[in-house]
Tab-separated table of C-alpha atoms and ligand atoms in Angstrom:
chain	number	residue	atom	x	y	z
A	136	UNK	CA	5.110	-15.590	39.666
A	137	UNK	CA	5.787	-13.159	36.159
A	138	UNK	CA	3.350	-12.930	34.025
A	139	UNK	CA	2.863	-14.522	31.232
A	140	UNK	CA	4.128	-12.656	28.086
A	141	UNK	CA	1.728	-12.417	25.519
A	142	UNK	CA	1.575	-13.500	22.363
A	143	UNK	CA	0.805	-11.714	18.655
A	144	UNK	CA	0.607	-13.196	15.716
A	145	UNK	CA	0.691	-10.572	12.736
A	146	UNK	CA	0.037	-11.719	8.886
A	147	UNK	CA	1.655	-9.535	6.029
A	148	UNK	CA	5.329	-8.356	6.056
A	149	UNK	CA	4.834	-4.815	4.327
A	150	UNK	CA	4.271	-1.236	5.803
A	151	UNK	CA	1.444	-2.124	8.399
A	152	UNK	CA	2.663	-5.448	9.634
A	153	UNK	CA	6.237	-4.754	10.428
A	154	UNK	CA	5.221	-1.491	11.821
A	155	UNK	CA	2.803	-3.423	14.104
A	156	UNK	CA	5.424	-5.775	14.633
A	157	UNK	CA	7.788	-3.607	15.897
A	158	UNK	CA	5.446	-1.939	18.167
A	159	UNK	CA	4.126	-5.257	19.760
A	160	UNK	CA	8.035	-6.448	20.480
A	161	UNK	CA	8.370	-2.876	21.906
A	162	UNK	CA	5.736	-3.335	24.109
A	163	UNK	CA	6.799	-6.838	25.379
A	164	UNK	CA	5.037	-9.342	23.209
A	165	UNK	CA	6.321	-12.272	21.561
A	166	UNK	CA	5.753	-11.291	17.850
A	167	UNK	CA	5.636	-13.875	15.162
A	168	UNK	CA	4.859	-12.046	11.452
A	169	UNK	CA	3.707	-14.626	8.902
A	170	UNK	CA	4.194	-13.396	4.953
A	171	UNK	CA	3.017	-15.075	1.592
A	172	UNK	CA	6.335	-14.125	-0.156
A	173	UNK	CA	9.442	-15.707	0.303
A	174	UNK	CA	10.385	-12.306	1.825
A	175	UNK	CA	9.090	-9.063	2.404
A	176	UNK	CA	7.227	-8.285	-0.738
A	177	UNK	CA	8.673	-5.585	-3.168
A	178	UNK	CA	7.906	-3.377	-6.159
A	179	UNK	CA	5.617	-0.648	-6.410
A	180	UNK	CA	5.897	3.021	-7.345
A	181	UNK	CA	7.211	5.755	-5.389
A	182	UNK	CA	5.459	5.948	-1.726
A	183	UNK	CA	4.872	9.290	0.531
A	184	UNK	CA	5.323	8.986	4.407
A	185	UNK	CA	4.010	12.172	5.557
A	186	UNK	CA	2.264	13.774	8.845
A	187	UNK	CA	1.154	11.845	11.583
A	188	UNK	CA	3.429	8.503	10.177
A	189	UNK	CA	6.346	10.945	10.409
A	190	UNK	CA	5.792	11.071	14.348
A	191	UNK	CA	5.307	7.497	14.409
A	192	UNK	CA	8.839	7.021	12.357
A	193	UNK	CA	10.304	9.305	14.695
A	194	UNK	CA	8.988	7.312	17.757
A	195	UNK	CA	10.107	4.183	16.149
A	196	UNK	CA	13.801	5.733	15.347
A	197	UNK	CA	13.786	5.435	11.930
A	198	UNK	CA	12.645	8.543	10.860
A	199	UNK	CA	16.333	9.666	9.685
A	200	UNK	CA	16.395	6.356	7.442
A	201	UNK	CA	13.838	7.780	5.991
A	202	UNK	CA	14.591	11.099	5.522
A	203	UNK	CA	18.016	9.699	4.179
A	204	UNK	CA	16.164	7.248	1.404
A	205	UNK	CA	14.281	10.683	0.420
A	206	UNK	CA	13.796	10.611	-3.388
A	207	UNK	CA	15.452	13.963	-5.429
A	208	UNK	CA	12.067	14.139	-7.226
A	209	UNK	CA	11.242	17.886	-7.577
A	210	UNK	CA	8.108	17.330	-8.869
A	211	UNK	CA	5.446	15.903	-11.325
A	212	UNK	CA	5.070	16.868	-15.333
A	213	UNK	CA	2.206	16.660	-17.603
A	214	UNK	CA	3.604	16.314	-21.018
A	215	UNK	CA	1.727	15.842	-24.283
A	216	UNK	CA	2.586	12.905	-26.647
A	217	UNK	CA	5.870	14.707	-27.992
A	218	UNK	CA	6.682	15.291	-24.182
A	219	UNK	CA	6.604	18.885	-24.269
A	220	UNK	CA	5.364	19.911	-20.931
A	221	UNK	CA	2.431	21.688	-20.152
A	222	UNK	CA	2.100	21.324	-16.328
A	223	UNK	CA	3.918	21.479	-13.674
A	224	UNK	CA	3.387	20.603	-9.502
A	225	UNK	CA	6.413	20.785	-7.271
A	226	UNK	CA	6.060	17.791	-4.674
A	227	UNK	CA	5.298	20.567	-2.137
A	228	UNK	CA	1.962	20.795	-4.168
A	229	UNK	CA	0.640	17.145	-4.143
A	230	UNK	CA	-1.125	16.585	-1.253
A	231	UNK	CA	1.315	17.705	1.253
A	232	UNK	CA	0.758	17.793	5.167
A	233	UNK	CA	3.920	18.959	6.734
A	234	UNK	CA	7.551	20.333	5.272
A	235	UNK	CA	8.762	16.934	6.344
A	236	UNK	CA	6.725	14.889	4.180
A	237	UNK	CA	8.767	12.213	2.286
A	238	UNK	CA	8.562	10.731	-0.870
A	239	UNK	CA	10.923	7.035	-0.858
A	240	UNK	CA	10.526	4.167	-3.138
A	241	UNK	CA	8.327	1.457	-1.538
A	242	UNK	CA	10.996	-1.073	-0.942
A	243	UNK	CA	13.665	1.440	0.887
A	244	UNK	CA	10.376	1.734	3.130
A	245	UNK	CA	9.900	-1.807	3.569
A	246	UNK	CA	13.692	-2.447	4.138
A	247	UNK	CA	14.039	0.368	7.006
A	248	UNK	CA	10.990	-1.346	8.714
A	249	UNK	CA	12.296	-4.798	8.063
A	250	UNK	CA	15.565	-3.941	9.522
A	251	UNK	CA	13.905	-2.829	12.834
A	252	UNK	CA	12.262	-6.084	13.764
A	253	UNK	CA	14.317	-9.237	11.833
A	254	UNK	CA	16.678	-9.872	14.450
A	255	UNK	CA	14.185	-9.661	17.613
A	256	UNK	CA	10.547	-11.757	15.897
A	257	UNK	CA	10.040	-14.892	14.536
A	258	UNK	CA	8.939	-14.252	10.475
A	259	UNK	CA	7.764	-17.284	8.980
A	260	UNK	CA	8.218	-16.705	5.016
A	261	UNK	CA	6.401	-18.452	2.318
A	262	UNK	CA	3.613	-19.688	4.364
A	263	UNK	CA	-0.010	-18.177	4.886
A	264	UNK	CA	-2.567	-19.072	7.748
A	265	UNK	CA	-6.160	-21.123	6.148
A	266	UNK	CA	-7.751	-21.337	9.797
A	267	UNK	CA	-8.376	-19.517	12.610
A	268	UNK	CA	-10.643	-20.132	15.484
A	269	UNK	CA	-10.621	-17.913	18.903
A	270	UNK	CA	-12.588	-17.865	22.040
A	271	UNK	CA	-12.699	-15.436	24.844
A	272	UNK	CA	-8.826	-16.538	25.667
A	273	UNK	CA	-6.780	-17.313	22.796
A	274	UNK	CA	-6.768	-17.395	18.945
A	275	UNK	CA	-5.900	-21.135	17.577
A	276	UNK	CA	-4.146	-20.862	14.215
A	277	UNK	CA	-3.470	-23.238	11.428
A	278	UNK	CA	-0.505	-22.650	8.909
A	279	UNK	CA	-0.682	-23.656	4.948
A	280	UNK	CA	2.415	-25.403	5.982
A	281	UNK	CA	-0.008	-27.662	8.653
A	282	UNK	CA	1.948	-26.119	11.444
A	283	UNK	CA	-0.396	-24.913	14.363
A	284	UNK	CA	-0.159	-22.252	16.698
A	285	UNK	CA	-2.025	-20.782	19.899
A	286	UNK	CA	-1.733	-16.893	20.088
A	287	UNK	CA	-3.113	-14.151	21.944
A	288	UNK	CA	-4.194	-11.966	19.368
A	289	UNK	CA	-3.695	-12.047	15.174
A	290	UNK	CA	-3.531	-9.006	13.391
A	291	UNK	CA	-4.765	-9.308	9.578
A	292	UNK	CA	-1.968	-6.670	7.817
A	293	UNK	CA	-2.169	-8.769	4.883
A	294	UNK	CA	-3.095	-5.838	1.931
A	295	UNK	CA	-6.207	-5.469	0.001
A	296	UNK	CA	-6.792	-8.884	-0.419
A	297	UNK	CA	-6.399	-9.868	3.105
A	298	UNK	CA	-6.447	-13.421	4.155
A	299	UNK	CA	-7.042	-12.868	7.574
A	300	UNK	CA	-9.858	-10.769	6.597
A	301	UNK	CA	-11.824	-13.515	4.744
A	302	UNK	CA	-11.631	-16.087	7.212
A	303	UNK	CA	-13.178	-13.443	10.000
A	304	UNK	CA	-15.590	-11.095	8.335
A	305	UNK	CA	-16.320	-12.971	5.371
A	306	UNK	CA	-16.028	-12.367	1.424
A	307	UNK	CA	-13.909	-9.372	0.102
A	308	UNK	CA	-16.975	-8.345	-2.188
A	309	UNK	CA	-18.849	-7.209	0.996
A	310	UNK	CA	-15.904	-4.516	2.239
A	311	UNK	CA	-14.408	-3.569	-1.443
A	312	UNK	CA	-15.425	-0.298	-3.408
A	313	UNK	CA	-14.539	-0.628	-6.937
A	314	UNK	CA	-13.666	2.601	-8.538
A	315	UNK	CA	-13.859	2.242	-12.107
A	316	UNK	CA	-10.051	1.776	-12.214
A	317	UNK	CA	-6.843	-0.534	-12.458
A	318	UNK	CA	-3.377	0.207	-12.334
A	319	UNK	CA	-0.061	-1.821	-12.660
A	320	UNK	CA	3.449	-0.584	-11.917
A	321	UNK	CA	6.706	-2.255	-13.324
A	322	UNK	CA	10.677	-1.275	-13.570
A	323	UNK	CA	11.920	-0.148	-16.572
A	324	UNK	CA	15.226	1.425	-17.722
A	325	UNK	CA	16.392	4.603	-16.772
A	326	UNK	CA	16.477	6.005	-19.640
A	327	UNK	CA	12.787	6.173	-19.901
A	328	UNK	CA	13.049	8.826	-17.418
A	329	UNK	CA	14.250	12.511	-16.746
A	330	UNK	CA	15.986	13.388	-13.347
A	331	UNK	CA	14.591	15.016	-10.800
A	332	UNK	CA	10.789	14.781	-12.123
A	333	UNK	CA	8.482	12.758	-12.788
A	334	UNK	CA	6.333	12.538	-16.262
A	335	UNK	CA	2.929	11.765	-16.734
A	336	UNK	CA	1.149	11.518	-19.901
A	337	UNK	CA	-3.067	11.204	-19.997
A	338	UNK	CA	-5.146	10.451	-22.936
A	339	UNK	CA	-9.054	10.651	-21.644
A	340	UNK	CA	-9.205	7.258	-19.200
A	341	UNK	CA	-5.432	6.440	-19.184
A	342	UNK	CA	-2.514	7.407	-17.450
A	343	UNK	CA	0.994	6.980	-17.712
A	344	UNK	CA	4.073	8.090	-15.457
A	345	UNK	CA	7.593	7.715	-15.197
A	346	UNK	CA	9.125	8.253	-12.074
A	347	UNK	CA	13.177	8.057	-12.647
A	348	UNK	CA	15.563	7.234	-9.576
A	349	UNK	CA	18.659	6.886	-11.249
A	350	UNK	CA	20.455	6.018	-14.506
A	351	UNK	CA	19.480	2.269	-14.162
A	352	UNK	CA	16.274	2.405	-13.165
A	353	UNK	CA	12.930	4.244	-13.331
A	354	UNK	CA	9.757	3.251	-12.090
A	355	UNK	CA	6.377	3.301	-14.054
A	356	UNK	CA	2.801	3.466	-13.095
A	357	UNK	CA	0.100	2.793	-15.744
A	358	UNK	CA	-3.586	3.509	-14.735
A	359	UNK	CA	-6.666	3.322	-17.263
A	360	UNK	CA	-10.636	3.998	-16.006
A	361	UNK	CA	-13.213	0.939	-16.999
A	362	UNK	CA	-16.273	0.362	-15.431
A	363	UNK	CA	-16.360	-3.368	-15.923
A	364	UNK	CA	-14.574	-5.067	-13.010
A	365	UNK	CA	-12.442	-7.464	-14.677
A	366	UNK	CA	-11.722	-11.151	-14.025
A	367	UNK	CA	-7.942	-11.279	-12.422
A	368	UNK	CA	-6.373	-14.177	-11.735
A	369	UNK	CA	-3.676	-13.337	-9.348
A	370	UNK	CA	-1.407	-15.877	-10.211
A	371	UNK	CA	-2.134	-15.703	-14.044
A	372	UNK	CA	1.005	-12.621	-14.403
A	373	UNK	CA	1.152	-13.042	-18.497
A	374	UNK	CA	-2.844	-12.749	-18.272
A	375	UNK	CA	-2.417	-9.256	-16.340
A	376	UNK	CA	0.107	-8.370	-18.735
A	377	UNK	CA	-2.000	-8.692	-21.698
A	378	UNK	CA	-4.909	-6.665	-19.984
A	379	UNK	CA	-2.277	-3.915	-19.379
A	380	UNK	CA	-1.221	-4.161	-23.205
A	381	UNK	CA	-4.959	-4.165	-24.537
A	382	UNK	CA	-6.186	-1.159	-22.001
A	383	UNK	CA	-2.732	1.167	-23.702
A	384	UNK	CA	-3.289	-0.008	-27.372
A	385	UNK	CA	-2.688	2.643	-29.724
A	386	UNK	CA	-1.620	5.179	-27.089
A	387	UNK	CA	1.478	7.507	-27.515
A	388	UNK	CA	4.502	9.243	-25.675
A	389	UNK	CA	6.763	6.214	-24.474
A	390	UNK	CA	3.727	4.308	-24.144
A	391	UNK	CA	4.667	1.884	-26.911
A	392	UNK	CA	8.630	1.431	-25.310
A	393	UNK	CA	7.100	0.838	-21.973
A	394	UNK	CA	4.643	-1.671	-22.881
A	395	UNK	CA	7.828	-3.605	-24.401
A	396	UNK	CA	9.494	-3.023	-20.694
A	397	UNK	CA	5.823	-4.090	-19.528
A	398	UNK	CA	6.780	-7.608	-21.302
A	399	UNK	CA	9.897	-7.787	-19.911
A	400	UNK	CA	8.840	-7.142	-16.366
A	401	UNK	CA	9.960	-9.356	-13.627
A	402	UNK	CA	8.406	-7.356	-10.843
A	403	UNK	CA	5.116	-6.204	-12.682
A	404	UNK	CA	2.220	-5.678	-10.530
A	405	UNK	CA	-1.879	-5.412	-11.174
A	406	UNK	CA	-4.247	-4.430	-8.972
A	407	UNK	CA	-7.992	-2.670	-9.525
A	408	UNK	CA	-8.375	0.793	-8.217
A	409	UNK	CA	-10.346	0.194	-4.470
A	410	UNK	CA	-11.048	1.210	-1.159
A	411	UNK	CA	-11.867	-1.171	1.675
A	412	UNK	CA	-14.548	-0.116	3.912
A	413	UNK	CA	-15.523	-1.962	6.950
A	414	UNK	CA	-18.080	-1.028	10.036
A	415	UNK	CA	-15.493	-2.329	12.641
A	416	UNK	CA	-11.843	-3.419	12.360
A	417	UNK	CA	-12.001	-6.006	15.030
A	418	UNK	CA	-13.698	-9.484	16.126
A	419	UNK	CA	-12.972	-11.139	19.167
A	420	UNK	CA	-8.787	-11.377	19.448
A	421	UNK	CA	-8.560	-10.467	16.344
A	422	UNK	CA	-8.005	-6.914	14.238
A	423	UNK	CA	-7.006	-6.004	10.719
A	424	UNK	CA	-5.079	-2.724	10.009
A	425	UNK	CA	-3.801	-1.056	6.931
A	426	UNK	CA	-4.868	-1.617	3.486
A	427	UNK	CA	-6.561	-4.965	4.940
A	428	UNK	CA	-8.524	-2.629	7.235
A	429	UNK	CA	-9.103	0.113	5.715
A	430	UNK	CA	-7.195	0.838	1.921
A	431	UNK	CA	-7.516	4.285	0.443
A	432	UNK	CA	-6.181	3.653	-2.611
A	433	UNK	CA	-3.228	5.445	-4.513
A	434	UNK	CA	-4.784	8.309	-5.523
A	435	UNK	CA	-5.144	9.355	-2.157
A	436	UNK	CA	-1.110	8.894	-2.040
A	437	UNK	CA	-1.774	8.155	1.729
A	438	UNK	CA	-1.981	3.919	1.502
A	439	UNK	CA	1.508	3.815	3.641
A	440	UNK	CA	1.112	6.744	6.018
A	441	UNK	CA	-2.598	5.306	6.956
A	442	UNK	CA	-1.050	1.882	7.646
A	443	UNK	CA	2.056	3.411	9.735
A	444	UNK	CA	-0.556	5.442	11.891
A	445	UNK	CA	-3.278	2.295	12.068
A	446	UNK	CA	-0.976	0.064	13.159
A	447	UNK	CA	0.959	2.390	15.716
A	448	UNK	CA	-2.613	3.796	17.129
A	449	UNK	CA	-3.689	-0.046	17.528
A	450	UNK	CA	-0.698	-1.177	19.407
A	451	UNK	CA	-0.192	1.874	21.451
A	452	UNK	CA	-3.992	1.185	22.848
A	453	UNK	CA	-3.406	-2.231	22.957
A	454	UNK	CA	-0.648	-1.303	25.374
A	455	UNK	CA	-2.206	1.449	27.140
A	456	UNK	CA	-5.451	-0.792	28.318
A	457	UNK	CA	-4.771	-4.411	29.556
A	458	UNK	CA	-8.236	-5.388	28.472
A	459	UNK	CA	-8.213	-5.583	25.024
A	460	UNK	CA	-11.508	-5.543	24.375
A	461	UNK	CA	-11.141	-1.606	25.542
A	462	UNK	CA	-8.103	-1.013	23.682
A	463	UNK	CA	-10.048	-2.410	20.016
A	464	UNK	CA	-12.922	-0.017	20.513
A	465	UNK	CA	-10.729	2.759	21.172
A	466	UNK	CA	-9.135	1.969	17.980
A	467	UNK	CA	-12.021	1.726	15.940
A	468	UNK	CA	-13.228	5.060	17.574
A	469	UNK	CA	-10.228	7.244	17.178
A	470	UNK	CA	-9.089	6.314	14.096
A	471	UNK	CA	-12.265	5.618	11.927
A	472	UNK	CA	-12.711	9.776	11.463
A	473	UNK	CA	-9.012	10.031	10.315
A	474	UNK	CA	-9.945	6.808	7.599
A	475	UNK	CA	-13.292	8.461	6.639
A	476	UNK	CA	-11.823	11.930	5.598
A	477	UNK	CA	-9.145	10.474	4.300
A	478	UNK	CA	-10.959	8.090	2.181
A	479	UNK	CA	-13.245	10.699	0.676
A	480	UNK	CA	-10.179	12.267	-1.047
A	481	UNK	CA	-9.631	9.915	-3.470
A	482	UNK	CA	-11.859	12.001	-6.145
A	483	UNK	CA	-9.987	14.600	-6.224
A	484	UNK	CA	-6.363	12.580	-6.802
A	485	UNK	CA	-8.532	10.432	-9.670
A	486	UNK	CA	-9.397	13.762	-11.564
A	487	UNK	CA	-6.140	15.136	-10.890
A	488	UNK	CA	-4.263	11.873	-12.018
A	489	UNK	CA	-6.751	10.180	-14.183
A	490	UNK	CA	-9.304	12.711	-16.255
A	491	UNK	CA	-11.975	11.228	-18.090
A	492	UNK	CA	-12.089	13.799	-20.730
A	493	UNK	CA	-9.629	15.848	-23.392
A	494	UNK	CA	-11.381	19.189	-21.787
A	495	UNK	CA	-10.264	17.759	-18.111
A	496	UNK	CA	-6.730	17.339	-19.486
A	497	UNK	CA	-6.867	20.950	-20.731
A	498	UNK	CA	-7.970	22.073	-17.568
A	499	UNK	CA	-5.844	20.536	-15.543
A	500	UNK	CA	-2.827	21.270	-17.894
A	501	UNK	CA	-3.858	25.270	-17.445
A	502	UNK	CA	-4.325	25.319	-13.736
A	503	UNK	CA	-0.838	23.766	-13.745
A	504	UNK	CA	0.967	25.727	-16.146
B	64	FAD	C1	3.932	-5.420	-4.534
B	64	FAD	C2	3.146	-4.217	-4.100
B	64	FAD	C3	3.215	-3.038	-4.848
B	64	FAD	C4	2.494	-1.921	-4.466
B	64	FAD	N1	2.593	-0.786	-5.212
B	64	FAD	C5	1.957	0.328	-4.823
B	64	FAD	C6	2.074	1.541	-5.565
B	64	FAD	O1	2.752	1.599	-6.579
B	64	FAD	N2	1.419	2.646	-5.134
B	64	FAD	C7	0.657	2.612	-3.998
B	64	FAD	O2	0.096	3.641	-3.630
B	64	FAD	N3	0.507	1.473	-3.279
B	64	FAD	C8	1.138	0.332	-3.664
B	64	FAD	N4	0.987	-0.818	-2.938
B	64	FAD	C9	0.128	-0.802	-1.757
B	64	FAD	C10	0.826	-0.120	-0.602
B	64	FAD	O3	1.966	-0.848	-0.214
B	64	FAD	C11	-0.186	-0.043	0.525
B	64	FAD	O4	-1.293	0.740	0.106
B	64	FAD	C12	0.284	0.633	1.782
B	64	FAD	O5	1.655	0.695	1.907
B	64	FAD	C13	-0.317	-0.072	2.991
B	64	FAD	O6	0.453	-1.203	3.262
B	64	FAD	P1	-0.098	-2.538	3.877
B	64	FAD	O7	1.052	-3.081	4.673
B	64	FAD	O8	-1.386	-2.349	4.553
B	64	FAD	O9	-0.417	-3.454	2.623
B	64	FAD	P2	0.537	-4.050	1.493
B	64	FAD	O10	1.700	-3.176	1.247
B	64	FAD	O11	-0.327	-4.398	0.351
B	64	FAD	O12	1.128	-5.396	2.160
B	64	FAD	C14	0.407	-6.577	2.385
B	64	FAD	C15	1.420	-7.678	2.699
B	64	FAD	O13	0.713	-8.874	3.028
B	64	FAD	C16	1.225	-9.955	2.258
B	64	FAD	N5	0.123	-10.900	2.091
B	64	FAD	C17	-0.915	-10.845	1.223
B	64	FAD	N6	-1.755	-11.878	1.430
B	64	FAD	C18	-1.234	-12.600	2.460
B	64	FAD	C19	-1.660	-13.766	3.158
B	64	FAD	N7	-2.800	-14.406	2.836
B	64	FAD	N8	-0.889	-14.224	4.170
B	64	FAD	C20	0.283	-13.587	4.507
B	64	FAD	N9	0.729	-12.475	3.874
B	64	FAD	C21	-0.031	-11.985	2.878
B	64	FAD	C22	1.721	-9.304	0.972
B	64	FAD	O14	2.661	-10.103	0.294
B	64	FAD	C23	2.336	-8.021	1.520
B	64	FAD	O15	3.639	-8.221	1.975
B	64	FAD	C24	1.666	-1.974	-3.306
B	64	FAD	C25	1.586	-3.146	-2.553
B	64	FAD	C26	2.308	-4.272	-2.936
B	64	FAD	C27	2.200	-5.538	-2.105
């Protein structure tokens, strides 16, 4: 008699989750990926794949797709409010690792993963789990649909706000470390931008950049310091606007232009400035990775390369070691150093992104002339 093929269940269709995915199919499970969005979820500001998640994009085969979706950007501008530049870092300068390092725009990431796993799992769109109970053998699920499954393991790759993560370890308020920051990041027209580079403009606390792509198109990321934690509703999108709106009042450059994109916005997205710690990634049969896991927010510019690495390092132990209770504390040994000093960056990307004070602007202005 075969054995019996086992059996992963994987919640969140972004970087970690169809990374995971396609490891887990590689390996010989039966992968089913559950998403909240009717698809895989888009938007979002330029994202860097770099080091260690270059390896793992090689090993996966898709590390030419990647290379290919490669933005032109040169580099990133500071420019005062009549965009006359006084800074400059080439991308060579921002927190590289390795020559290779790649800078793509989130979705071209999120498409080249899709593309590697939607003809071989089962993704089950628009649809979310509510329960979960496991024992020593299997992991029962229940679907917001009311459909019910029986898997071997789950994997909780379901972002900062992970649903999996709740229902296993409890309230997000016990793993989340605010840090005195939002940001939101929206598509607006082209000509808002400048090839090649992107701008940034900083009064003390706030933050604006354009990142251009092409003569349609630019993205922009707005960031402002508070250190009242605000009220979000998640599904309240005008409400986030208006917080957006109220936090740039008053504010130069293009400021005023892209707060009337801001308005506009079909694909805006909000989201406080946080990192997720946790003292163990696992529970039983079941195991969060990326952002769920172990987020290290954007200053870091790291959030996709630590999920790519999380999830490959989980899978290949979970395929190295039949007992997976071996395999999840091998995981949460290996790669809890490579989360810790990665985390502890984020300081220096908020002071290098986000300065507090007219004198920090200067400084940083100087250092990059
Ligand atoms: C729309 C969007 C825009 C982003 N923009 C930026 C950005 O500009 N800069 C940056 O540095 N990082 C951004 N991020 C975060 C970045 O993608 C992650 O830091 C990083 O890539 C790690 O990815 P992840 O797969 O762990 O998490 P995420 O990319 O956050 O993916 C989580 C996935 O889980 C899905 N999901 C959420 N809840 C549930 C649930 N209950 N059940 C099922 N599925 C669920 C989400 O729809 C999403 O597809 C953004 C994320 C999203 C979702």
């Amino acid at each position: 008699m075969g054995t019996k093929v086992k059996s992963v269940l994987i919640s969140g269709a972004s970087i970690a989750g169809l990374t995971m995915a396609y490891w887990m199919k590689y390996y010989g499970y039966e992968v089913t990926v559950v998403e909240i969005g009717a698809e895989p979820r888009r938007g979002g500001s330029p994202i860097d794949v770099r080091g260690d998640a270059l390896h793992c994009a090689k090993r996966m085969g898709v590390l030419n797709a990647i290379k290919e979706a490669k933005l032109p950007t040169k580099g990133l501008k500071f420019v005062n409010a009549q965009n006359e530049v006084q800074g400059i870092m080439l991308v060579e300068e921002i927190g590289a690792i390795s020559p290779d390092d790649t800078e793509l725009r989130r979705d071209d990431l999120v498409d080249i993963l899709y593309a590697t796993v939607k003809n071989n799992v089962t993704c089950k769109f628009s649809n979310r789990i509510i329960r979960l109970d496991q024992n020593e053998k299997e992991v029962r699920v229940t679907f917001k649909d009311g459909m019910e499954g029986i898997y071997d393991f789950v994997i909780g790759a379901d972002g900062i706000h992970s649903g999996v993560r709740k229902l296993i370890f409890g309230e997000e308020s016990q793993f989340t470390h605010f840090l005195n920051f939002y940001f939101s990041v929206f598509t607006v027209d082209g000509k808002l931008g400048e090839q090649n580079y992107a701008h940034m403009y900083n009064t003390p606390n706030n933050m604006a950049t354009v990142y251009f792509y092409n003569k349609d198109s630019a993205d922009t990321l707005l960031a402002f310091r508070t250190s009242n934690q605000i009220t979000v509703d998640r599904y309240d999108i005008e409400g986030q606007k208006q917080i957006v709106i109220d936090a740039f009042k008053g504010i130069g450059w293009k400021v005023p232009q892209l707060l009337e994109e801001l308005k506009r916005s079909d694909n805006f997205y909000l989201d406080q400035g946080c990192q997720i710690k946790m003292p163990t990634w696992t529970n039983g049969r079941v195991a969060l990775i990326g952002d769920a896991g172990y987020a290290p927010a954007f200053p870091t510019g790291m959030g996709s390369t630590l999920a790519m690495q999380g999830a490959t390092v989980l899978a290949d132990a979970m395929a190295e070691n039949e007992n997976h209770e071996i395999a999840f504390s091998i995981y949460n040994e290996n790669f809890r150093a490579v989360v810790e000093e990665l985390q502890a960056t984020v300081y220096d990307g908020m002071s290098l992104v986000l300065p507090d004070t007219e004198d920090k602007i200067n400084t940083r202005n100087k250092v990059t002339k």
